[in-house]
PDB file of C-alpha atoms in Angstrom:
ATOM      1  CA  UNK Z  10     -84.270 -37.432 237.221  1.00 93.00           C
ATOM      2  CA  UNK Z  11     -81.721 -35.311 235.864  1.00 95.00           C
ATOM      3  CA  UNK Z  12     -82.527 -31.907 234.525  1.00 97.00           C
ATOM      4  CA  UNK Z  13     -79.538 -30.098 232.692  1.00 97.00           C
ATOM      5  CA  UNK Z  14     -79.379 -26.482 231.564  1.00 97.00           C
ATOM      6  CA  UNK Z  15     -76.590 -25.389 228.577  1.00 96.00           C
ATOM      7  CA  UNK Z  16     -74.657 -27.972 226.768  1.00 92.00           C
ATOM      8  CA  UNK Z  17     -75.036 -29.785 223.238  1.00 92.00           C
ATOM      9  CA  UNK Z  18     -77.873 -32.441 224.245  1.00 92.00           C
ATOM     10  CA  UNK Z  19     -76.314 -35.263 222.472  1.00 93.00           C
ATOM     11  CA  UNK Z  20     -73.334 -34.816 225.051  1.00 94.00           C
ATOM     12  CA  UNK Z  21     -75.298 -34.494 227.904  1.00 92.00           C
ATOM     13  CA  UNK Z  22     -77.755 -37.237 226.443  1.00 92.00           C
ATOM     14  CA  UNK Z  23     -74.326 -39.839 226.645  1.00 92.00           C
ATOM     15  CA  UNK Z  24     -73.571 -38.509 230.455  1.00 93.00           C
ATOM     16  CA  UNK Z  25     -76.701 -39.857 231.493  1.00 92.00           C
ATOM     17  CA  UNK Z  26     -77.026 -42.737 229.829  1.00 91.00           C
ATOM     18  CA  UNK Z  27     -73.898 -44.026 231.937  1.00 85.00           C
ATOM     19  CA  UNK Z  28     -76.375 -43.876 235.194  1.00 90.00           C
ATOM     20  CA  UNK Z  29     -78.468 -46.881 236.450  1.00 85.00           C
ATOM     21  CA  UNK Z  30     -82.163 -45.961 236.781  1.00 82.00           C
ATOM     22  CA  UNK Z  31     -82.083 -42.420 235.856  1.00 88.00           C
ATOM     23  CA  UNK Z  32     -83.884 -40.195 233.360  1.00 89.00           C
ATOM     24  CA  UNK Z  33     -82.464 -37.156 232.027  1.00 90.00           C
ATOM     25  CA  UNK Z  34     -84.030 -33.671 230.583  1.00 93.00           C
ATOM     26  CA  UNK Z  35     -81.464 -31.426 228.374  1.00 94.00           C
ATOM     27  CA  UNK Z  36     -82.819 -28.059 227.514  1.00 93.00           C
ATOM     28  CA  UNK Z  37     -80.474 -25.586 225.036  1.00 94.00           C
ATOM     29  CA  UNK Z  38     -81.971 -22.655 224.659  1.00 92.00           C
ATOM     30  CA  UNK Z  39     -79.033 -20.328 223.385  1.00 89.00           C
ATOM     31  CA  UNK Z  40     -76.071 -18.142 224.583  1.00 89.00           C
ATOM     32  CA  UNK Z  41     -76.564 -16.179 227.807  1.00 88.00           C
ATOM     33  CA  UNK Z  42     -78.243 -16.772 231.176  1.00 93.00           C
ATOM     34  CA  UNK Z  43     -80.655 -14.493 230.679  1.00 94.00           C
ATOM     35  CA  UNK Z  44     -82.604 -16.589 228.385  1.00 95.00           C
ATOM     36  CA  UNK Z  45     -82.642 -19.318 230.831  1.00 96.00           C
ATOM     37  CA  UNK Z  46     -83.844 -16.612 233.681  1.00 96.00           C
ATOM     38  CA  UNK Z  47     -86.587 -15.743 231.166  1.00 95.00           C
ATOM     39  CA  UNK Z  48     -87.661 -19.041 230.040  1.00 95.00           C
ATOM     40  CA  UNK Z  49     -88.323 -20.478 233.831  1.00 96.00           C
ATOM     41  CA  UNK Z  50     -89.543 -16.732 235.591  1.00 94.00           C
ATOM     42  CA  UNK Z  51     -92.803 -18.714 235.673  1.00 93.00           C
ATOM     43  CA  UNK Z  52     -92.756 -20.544 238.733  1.00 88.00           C
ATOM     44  CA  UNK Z  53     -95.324 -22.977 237.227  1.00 92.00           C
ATOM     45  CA  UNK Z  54     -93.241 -23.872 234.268  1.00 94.00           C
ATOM     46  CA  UNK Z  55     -90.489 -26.218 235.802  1.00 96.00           C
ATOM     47  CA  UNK Z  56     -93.171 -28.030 238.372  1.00 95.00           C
ATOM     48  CA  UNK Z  57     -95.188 -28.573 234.511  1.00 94.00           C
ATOM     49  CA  UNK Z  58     -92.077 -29.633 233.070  1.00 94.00           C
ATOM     50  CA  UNK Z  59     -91.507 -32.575 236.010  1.00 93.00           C
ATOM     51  CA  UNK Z  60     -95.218 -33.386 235.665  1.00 92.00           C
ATOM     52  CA  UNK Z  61     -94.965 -33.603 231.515  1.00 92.00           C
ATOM     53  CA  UNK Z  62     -91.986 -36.164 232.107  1.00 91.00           C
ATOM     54  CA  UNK Z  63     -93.946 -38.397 234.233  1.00 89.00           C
ATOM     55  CA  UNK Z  64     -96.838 -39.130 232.282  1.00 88.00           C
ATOM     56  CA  UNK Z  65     -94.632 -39.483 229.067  1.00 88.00           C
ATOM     57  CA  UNK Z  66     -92.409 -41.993 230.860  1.00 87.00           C
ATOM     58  CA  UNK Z  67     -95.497 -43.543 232.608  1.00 86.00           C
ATOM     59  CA  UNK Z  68     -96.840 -44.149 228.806  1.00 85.00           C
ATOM     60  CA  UNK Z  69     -93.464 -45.248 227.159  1.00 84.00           C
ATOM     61  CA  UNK Z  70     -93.250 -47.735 230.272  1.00 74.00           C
ATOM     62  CA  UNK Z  71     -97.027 -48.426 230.368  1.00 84.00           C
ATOM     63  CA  UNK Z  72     -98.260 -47.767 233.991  1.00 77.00           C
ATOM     64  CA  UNK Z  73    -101.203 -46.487 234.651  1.00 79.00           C
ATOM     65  CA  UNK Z  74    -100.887 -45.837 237.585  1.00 75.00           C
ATOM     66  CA  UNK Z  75     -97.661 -43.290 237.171  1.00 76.00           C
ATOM     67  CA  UNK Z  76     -95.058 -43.108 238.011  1.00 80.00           C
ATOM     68  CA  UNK Z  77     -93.335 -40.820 240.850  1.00 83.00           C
ATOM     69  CA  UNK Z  78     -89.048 -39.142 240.947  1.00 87.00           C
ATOM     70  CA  UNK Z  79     -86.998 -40.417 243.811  1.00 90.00           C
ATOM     71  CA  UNK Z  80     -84.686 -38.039 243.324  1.00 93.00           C
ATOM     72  CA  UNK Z  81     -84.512 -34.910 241.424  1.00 95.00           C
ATOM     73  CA  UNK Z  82     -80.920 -33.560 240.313  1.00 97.00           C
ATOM     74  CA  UNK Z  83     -80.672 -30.014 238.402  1.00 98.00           C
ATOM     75  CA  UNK Z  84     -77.365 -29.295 237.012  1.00 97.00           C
ATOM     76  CA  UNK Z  85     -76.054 -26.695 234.803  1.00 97.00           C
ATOM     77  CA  UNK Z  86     -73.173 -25.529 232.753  1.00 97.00           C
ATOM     78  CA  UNK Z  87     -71.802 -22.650 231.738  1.00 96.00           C
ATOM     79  CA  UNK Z  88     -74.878 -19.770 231.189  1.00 96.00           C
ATOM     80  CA  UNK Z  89     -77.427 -22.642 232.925  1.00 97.00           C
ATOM     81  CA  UNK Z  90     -77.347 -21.637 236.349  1.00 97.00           C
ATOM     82  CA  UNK Z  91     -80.223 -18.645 235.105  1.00 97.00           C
ATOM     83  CA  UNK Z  92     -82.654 -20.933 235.161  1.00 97.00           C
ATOM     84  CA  UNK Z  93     -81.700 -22.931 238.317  1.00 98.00           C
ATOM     85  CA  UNK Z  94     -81.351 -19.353 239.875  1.00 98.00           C
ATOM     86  CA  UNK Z  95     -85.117 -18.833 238.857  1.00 98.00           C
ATOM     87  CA  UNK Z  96     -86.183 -22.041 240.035  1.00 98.00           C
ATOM     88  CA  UNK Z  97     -84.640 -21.922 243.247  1.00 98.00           C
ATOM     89  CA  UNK Z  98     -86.717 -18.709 244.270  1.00 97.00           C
ATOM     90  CA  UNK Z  99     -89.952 -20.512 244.113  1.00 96.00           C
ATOM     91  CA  UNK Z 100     -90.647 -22.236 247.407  1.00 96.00           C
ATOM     92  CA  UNK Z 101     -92.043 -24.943 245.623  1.00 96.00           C
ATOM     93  CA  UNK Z 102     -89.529 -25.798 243.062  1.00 97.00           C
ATOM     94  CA  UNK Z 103     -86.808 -25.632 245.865  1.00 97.00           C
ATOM     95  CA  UNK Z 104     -88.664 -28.224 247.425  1.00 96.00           C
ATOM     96  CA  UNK Z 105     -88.721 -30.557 244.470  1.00 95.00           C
ATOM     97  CA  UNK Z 106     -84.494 -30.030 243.975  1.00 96.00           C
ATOM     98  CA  UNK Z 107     -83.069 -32.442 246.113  1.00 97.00           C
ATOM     99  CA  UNK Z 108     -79.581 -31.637 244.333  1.00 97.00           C
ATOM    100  CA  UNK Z 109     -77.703 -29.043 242.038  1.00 98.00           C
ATOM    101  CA  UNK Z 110     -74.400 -29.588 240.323  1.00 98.00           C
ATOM    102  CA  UNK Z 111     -73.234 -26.350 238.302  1.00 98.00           C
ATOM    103  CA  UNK Z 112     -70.018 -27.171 236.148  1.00 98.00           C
ATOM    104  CA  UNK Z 113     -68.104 -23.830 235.618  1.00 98.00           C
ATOM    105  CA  UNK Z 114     -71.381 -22.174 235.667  1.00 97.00           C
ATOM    106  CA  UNK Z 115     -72.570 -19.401 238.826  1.00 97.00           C
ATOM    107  CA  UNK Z 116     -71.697 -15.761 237.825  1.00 97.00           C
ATOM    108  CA  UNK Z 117     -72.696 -12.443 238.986  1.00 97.00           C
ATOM    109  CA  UNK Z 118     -72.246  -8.678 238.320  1.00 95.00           C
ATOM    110  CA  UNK Z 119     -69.764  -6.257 240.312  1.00 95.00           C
ATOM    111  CA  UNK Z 120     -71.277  -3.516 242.340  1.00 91.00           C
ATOM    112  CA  UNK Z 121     -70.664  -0.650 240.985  1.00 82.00           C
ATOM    113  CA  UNK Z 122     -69.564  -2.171 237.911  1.00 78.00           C
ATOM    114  CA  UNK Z 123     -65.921  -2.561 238.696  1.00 79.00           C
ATOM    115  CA  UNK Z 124     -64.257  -6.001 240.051  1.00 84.00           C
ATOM    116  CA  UNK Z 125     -64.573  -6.634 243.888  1.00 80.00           C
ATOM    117  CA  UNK Z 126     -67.841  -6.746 245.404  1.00 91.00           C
ATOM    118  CA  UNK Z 127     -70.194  -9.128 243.874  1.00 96.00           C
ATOM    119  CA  UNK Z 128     -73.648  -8.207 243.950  1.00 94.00           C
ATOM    120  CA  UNK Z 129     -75.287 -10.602 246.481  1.00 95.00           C
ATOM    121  CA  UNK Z 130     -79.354 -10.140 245.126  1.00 96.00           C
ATOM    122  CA  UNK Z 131     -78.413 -13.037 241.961  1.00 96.00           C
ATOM    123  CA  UNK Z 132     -76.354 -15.395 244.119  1.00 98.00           C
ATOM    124  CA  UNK Z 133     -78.899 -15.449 247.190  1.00 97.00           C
ATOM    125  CA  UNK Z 134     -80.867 -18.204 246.029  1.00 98.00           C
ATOM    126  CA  UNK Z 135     -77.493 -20.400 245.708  1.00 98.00           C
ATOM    127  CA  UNK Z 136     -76.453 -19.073 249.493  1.00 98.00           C
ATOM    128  CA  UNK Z 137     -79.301 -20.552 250.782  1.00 98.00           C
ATOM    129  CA  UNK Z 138     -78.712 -23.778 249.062  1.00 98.00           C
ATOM    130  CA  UNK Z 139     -75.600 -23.544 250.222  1.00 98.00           C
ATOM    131  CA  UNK Z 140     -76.151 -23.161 253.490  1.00 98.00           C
ATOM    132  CA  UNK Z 141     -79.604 -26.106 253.403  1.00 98.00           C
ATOM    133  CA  UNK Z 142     -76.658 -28.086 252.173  1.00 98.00           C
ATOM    134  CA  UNK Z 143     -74.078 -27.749 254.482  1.00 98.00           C
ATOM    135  CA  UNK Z 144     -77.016 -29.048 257.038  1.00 97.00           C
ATOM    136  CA  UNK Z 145     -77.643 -31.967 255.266  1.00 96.00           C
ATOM    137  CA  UNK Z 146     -80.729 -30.868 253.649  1.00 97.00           C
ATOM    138  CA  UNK Z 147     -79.568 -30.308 250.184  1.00 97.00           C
ATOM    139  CA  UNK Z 148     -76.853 -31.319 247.658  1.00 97.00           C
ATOM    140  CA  UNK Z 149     -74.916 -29.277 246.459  1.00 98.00           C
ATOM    141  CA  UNK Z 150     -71.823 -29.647 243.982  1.00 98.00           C
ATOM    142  CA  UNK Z 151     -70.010 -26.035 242.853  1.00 97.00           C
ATOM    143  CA  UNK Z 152     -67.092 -26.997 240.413  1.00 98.00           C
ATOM    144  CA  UNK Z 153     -65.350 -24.289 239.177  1.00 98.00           C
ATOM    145  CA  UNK Z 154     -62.453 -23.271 236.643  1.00 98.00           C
ATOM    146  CA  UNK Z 155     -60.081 -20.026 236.907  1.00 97.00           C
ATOM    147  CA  UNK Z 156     -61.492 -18.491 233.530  1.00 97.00           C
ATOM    148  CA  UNK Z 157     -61.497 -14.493 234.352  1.00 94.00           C
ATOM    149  CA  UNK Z 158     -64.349 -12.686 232.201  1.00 93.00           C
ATOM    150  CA  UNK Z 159     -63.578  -9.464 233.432  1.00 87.00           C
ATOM    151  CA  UNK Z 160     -66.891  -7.358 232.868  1.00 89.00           C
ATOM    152  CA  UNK Z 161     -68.226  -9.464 235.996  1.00 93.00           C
ATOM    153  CA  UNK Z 162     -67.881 -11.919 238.528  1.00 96.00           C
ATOM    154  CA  UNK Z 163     -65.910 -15.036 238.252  1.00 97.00           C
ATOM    155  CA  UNK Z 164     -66.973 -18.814 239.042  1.00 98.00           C
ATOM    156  CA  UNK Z 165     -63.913 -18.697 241.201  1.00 97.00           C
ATOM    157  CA  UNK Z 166     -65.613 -15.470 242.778  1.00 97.00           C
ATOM    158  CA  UNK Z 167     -68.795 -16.655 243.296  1.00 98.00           C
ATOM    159  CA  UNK Z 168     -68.157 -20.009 244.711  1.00 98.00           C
ATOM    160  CA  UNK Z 169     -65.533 -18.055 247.283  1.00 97.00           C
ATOM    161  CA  UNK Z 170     -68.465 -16.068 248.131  1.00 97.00           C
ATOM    162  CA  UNK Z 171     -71.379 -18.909 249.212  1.00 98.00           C
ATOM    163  CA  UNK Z 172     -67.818 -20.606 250.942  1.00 98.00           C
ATOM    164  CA  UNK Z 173     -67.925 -17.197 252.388  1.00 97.00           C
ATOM    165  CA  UNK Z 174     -71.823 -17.020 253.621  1.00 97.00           C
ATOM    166  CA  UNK Z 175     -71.275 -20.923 255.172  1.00 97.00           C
ATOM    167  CA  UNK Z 176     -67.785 -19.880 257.026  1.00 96.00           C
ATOM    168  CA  UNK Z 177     -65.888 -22.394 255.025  1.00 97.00           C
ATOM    169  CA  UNK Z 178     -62.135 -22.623 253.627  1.00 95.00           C
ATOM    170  CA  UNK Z 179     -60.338 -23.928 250.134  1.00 95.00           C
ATOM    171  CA  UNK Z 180     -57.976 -26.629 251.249  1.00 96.00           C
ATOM    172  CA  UNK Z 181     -55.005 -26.570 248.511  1.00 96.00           C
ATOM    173  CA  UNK Z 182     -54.663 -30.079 246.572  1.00 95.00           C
ATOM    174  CA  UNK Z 183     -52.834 -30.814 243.851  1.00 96.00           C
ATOM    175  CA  UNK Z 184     -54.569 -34.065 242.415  1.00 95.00           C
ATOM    176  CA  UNK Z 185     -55.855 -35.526 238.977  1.00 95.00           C
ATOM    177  CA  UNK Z 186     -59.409 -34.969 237.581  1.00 94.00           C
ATOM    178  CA  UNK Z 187     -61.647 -35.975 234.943  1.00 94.00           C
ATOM    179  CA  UNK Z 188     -60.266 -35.783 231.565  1.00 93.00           C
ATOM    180  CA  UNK Z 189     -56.806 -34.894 232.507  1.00 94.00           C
ATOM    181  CA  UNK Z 190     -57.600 -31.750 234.588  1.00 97.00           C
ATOM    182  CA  UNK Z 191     -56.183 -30.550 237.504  1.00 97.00           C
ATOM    183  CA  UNK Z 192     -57.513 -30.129 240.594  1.00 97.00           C
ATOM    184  CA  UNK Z 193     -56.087 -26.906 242.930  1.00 97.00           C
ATOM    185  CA  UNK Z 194     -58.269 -26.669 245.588  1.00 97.00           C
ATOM    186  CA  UNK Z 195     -61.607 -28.123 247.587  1.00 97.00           C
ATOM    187  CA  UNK Z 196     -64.119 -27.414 250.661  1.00 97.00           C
ATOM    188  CA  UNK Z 197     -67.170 -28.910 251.508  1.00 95.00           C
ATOM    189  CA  UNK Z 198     -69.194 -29.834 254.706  1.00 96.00           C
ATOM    190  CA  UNK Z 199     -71.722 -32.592 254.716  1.00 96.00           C
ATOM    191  CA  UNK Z 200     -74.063 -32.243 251.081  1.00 97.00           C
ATOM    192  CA  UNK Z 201     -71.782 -28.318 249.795  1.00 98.00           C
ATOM    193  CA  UNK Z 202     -69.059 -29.298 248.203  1.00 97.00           C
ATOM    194  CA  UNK Z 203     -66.635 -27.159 246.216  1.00 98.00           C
ATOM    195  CA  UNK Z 204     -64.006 -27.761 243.558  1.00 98.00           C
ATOM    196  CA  UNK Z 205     -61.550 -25.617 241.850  1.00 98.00           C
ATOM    197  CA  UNK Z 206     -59.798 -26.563 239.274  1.00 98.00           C
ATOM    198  CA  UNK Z 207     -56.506 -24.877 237.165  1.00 97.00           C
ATOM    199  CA  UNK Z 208     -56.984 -23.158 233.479  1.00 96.00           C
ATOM    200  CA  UNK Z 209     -58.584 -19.755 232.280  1.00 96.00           C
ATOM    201  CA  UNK Z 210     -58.992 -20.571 228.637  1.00 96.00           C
ATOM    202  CA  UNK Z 211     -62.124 -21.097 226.843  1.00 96.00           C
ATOM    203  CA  UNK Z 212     -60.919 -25.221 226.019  1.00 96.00           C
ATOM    204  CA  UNK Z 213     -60.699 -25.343 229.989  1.00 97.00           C
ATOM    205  CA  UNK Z 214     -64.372 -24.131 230.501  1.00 97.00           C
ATOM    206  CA  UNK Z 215     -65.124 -26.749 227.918  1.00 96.00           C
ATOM    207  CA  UNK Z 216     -63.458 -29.476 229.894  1.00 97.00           C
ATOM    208  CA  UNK Z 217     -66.283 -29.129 232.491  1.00 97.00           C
ATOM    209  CA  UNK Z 218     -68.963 -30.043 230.318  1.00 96.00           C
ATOM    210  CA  UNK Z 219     -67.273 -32.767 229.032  1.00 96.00           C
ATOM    211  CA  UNK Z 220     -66.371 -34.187 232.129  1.00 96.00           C
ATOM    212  CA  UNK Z 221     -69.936 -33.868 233.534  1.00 95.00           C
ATOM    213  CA  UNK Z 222     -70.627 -37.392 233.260  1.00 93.00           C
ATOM    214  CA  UNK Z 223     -67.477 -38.392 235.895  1.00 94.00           C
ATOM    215  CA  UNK Z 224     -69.454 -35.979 238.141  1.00 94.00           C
ATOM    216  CA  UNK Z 225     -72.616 -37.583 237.697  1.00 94.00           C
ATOM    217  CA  UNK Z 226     -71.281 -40.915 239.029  1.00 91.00           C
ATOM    218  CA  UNK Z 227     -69.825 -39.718 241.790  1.00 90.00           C
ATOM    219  CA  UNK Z 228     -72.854 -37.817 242.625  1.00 86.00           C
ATOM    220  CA  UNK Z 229     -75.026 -39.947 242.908  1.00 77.00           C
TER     221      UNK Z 229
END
Protein backbone atom coordinates (compact mmCIF):
# COMPACT_ATOMS: atom_id res chain seq x y z
CA UNK A 1 0.00 0.00 0.00
CA UNK A 2 0.97 3.32 -0.92
CA UNK A 3 -0.34 6.31 0.92
CA UNK A 4 0.59 9.79 -0.71
CA UNK A 5 0.12 13.23 0.81
CA UNK A 6 0.05 16.60 -1.75
CA UNK A 7 -0.02 16.18 -5.42
CA UNK A 8 -2.88 16.24 -8.20
CA UNK A 9 -4.33 12.54 -7.62
CA UNK A 10 -4.65 11.76 -11.20
CA UNK A 11 -0.70 12.10 -11.30
CA UNK A 12 -0.05 10.24 -8.43
CA UNK A 13 -2.98 7.78 -9.45
CA UNK A 14 -0.57 7.00 -12.93
CA UNK A 15 2.73 6.57 -10.52
CA UNK A 16 1.17 3.78 -8.96
CA UNK A 17 -0.41 2.15 -11.42
CA UNK A 18 3.21 1.40 -12.91
CA UNK A 19 3.77 -0.99 -9.63
CA UNK A 20 3.00 -4.79 -9.57
CA UNK A 21 0.67 -5.69 -6.68
CA UNK A 22 0.29 -2.43 -5.05
CA UNK A 23 -2.61 -0.23 -3.98
CA UNK A 24 -2.37 3.36 -3.66
CA UNK A 25 -4.29 6.16 -1.39
CA UNK A 26 -3.90 9.99 -2.70
CA UNK A 27 -5.26 12.51 -0.31
CA UNK A 28 -5.21 16.55 -1.49
CA UNK A 29 -6.36 18.44 0.97
CA UNK A 30 -5.04 22.05 -0.01
CA UNK A 31 -1.97 24.39 0.24
CA UNK A 32 0.07 24.24 3.45
CA UNK A 33 1.22 21.54 5.87
CA UNK A 34 -0.70 22.60 8.40
CA UNK A 35 -3.82 21.24 7.04
CA UNK A 36 -2.28 17.93 6.70
CA UNK A 37 -0.96 18.26 10.58
CA UNK A 38 -4.62 19.02 11.37
CA UNK A 39 -6.37 16.52 9.38
CA UNK A 40 -4.25 13.35 10.91
CA UNK A 41 -3.65 15.00 14.85
CA UNK A 42 -6.01 12.10 15.59
CA UNK A 43 -3.93 9.24 16.08
CA UNK A 44 -6.95 7.00 15.29
CA UNK A 45 -7.62 8.50 11.95
CA UNK A 46 -4.73 7.03 9.73
CA UNK A 47 -4.92 3.34 11.56
CA UNK A 48 -9.10 3.90 10.34
CA UNK A 49 -7.98 4.98 7.11
CA UNK A 50 -5.68 1.51 6.55
CA UNK A 51 -8.59 -0.45 8.04
CA UNK A 52 -11.35 1.42 5.54
CA UNK A 53 -8.98 0.31 2.55
CA UNK A 54 -9.00 -3.23 3.47
CA UNK A 55 -12.46 -4.05 3.67
CA UNK A 56 -13.19 -1.95 0.44
CA UNK A 57 -10.51 -3.88 -1.43
CA UNK A 58 -11.55 -7.15 0.36
CA UNK A 59 -15.21 -6.39 -1.25
CA UNK A 60 -14.05 -5.15 -4.78
CA UNK A 61 -11.86 -8.48 -4.76
CA UNK A 62 -14.50 -10.57 -2.92
CA UNK A 63 -12.78 -12.24 0.14
CA UNK A 64 -14.31 -12.71 2.99
CA UNK A 65 -11.98 -13.44 4.77
CA UNK A 66 -9.85 -9.94 4.22
CA UNK A 67 -7.40 -9.15 3.26
CA UNK A 68 -4.05 -7.98 5.17
CA UNK A 69 -0.85 -4.99 3.74
CA UNK A 70 2.54 -6.52 3.29
CA UNK A 71 3.97 -3.49 3.13
CA UNK A 72 2.94 -0.07 3.93
CA UNK A 73 4.78 2.95 2.06
CA UNK A 74 3.82 6.74 3.06
CA UNK A 75 5.21 9.28 0.82
CA UNK A 76 4.74 12.88 0.47
CA UNK A 77 5.40 15.91 -1.60
CA UNK A 78 5.82 19.20 -1.19
CA UNK A 79 3.43 20.51 2.08
CA UNK A 80 2.68 16.41 2.74
CA UNK A 81 5.21 15.64 5.14
CA UNK A 82 2.48 17.44 7.98
CA UNK A 83 0.67 14.63 8.03
CA UNK A 84 3.45 11.96 7.94
CA UNK A 85 5.01 14.20 10.75
CA UNK A 86 1.66 13.58 12.73
CA UNK A 87 1.54 10.08 12.02
CA UNK A 88 4.91 9.29 12.91
CA UNK A 89 4.35 10.52 16.63
CA UNK A 90 1.85 7.88 17.34
CA UNK A 91 3.58 4.70 18.45
CA UNK A 92 1.17 2.84 16.66
CA UNK A 93 1.09 4.36 13.30
CA UNK A 94 5.00 4.27 13.31
CA UNK A 95 4.64 0.76 13.64
CA UNK A 96 2.37 0.27 10.67
CA UNK A 97 5.04 2.61 8.26
CA UNK A 98 7.41 0.27 7.10
CA UNK A 99 8.67 3.13 4.60
CA UNK A 100 8.53 7.00 3.86
CA UNK A 101 9.63 8.68 0.68
CA UNK A 102 9.22 12.65 0.90
CA UNK A 103 9.92 14.29 -2.63
CA UNK A 104 11.10 17.94 -1.99
CA UNK A 105 8.92 17.91 0.96
CA UNK A 106 10.47 18.16 5.03
CA UNK A 107 10.60 21.85 6.21
CA UNK A 108 10.91 23.53 9.44
CA UNK A 109 10.98 26.99 11.12
CA UNK A 110 14.28 28.96 12.22
CA UNK A 111 14.80 29.58 15.86
CA UNK A 112 14.45 32.71 16.53
CA UNK A 113 12.97 33.39 13.31
CA UNK A 114 16.07 34.17 11.36
CA UNK A 115 18.00 31.48 9.02
CA UNK A 116 20.45 29.07 10.86
CA UNK A 117 19.20 26.97 13.51
CA UNK A 118 16.32 24.86 12.62
CA UNK A 119 13.98 24.18 15.24
CA UNK A 120 14.47 20.45 16.09
CA UNK A 121 10.67 19.82 18.02
CA UNK A 122 8.93 19.39 14.01
CA UNK A 123 11.76 17.34 12.52
CA UNK A 124 12.13 14.85 15.61
CA UNK A 125 9.76 12.43 14.46
CA UNK A 126 11.78 12.19 10.98
CA UNK A 127 15.27 11.89 13.20
CA UNK A 128 14.07 8.99 14.65
CA UNK A 129 13.09 7.48 11.42
CA UNK A 130 16.12 8.36 10.36
CA UNK A 131 18.05 6.92 12.66
CA UNK A 132 15.38 3.26 12.84
CA UNK A 133 16.48 3.44 9.25
CA UNK A 134 19.95 3.66 9.18
CA UNK A 135 19.60 0.27 11.47
CA UNK A 136 17.73 -1.46 9.11
CA UNK A 137 14.47 -1.06 10.72
CA UNK A 138 12.88 1.46 8.53
CA UNK A 139 12.96 2.92 4.98
CA UNK A 140 13.61 5.86 4.45
CA UNK A 141 14.02 7.96 1.09
CA UNK A 142 14.72 12.06 1.64
CA UNK A 143 15.01 13.60 -1.96
CA UNK A 144 15.53 17.01 -1.98
CA UNK A 145 15.85 20.15 -4.41
CA UNK A 146 17.90 23.54 -3.67
CA UNK A 147 14.62 25.76 -3.71
CA UNK A 148 15.43 28.53 -0.83
CA UNK A 149 12.01 29.83 0.79
CA UNK A 150 13.61 32.10 2.97
CA UNK A 151 11.00 32.71 5.89
CA UNK A 152 12.13 29.05 7.05
CA UNK A 153 14.02 26.07 6.70
CA UNK A 154 15.03 24.53 3.50
CA UNK A 155 14.61 20.75 2.24
CA UNK A 156 18.30 21.06 1.67
CA UNK A 157 18.40 22.19 5.48
CA UNK A 158 16.45 19.75 6.89
CA UNK A 159 17.70 16.69 5.23
CA UNK A 160 21.48 18.08 6.26
CA UNK A 161 20.13 18.09 9.64
CA UNK A 162 18.66 14.18 10.19
CA UNK A 163 22.30 13.45 7.99
CA UNK A 164 23.44 15.43 10.91
CA UNK A 165 21.57 13.44 13.96
CA UNK A 166 22.82 9.85 12.08
CA UNK A 167 26.65 11.20 11.67
CA UNK A 168 26.43 10.91 7.96
CA UNK A 169 28.09 12.87 4.88
CA UNK A 170 26.82 14.19 1.16
CA UNK A 171 29.11 12.48 -1.27
CA UNK A 172 29.28 14.99 -4.43
CA UNK A 173 27.95 13.26 -7.81
CA UNK A 174 27.28 14.67 -10.78
CA UNK A 175 24.85 12.09 -12.52
CA UNK A 176 21.43 12.02 -14.50
CA UNK A 177 17.97 11.70 -12.83
CA UNK A 178 14.47 11.24 -13.55
CA UNK A 179 13.07 13.51 -16.04
CA UNK A 180 16.24 15.16 -17.02
CA UNK A 181 17.33 16.35 -13.52
CA UNK A 182 20.46 16.51 -12.06
CA UNK A 183 21.72 14.87 -9.37
CA UNK A 184 24.57 16.89 -6.99
CA UNK A 185 24.91 14.97 -4.15
CA UNK A 186 23.88 11.56 -2.02
CA UNK A 187 24.31 9.68 1.53
CA UNK A 188 22.66 6.89 2.85
CA UNK A 189 23.43 3.86 5.17
CA UNK A 190 21.49 0.67 4.97
CA UNK A 191 17.29 1.71 4.61
CA UNK A 192 18.23 6.32 4.99
CA UNK A 193 18.97 7.37 1.95
CA UNK A 194 19.41 10.95 0.78
CA UNK A 195 19.36 12.77 -2.55
CA UNK A 196 20.02 16.23 -3.59
CA UNK A 197 19.39 17.39 -6.56
CA UNK A 198 20.33 21.02 -8.58
CA UNK A 199 17.49 23.90 -9.23
CA UNK A 200 15.72 26.51 -6.85
CA UNK A 201 12.81 27.40 -9.06
CA UNK A 202 9.30 26.57 -8.51
CA UNK A 203 9.33 24.18 -12.17
CA UNK A 204 12.27 22.32 -10.25
CA UNK A 205 10.11 21.57 -7.09
CA UNK A 206 7.60 20.41 -9.63
CA UNK A 207 10.01 18.00 -11.22
CA UNK A 208 9.87 15.94 -7.97
CA UNK A 209 6.39 15.16 -8.12
CA UNK A 210 6.51 14.28 -11.46
CA UNK A 211 9.25 12.08 -11.20
CA UNK A 212 7.74 10.25 -8.17
CA UNK A 213 6.85 7.32 -10.06
CA UNK A 214 10.88 6.56 -11.11
CA UNK A 215 11.21 6.63 -7.28
CA UNK A 216 8.56 4.31 -6.65
CA UNK A 217 10.25 1.59 -8.75
CA UNK A 218 13.29 1.83 -7.40
CA UNK A 219 11.85 1.73 -4.02
CA UNK A 220 10.39 -0.95 -3.90
Amino acid sequence: LIVHFHGAPWLVEQHVAGLRATVGISIQLGAGSAVYSRAFADPARFLRLLEEAQGKLAAAWRRPGGVAWKRVTLVSFSAGYGAIREILKDPRSYARADAVLLADSLHTGYAGGQPGALEAEPLAPFARLARDAVAGRKTFWLIHSEVFPGAYASTTETADYLLGAVELKRQAVLRAGPLGMQQLGRAGRRGFHVRGFAGNTAPDHMDHLYALGAWLKELR
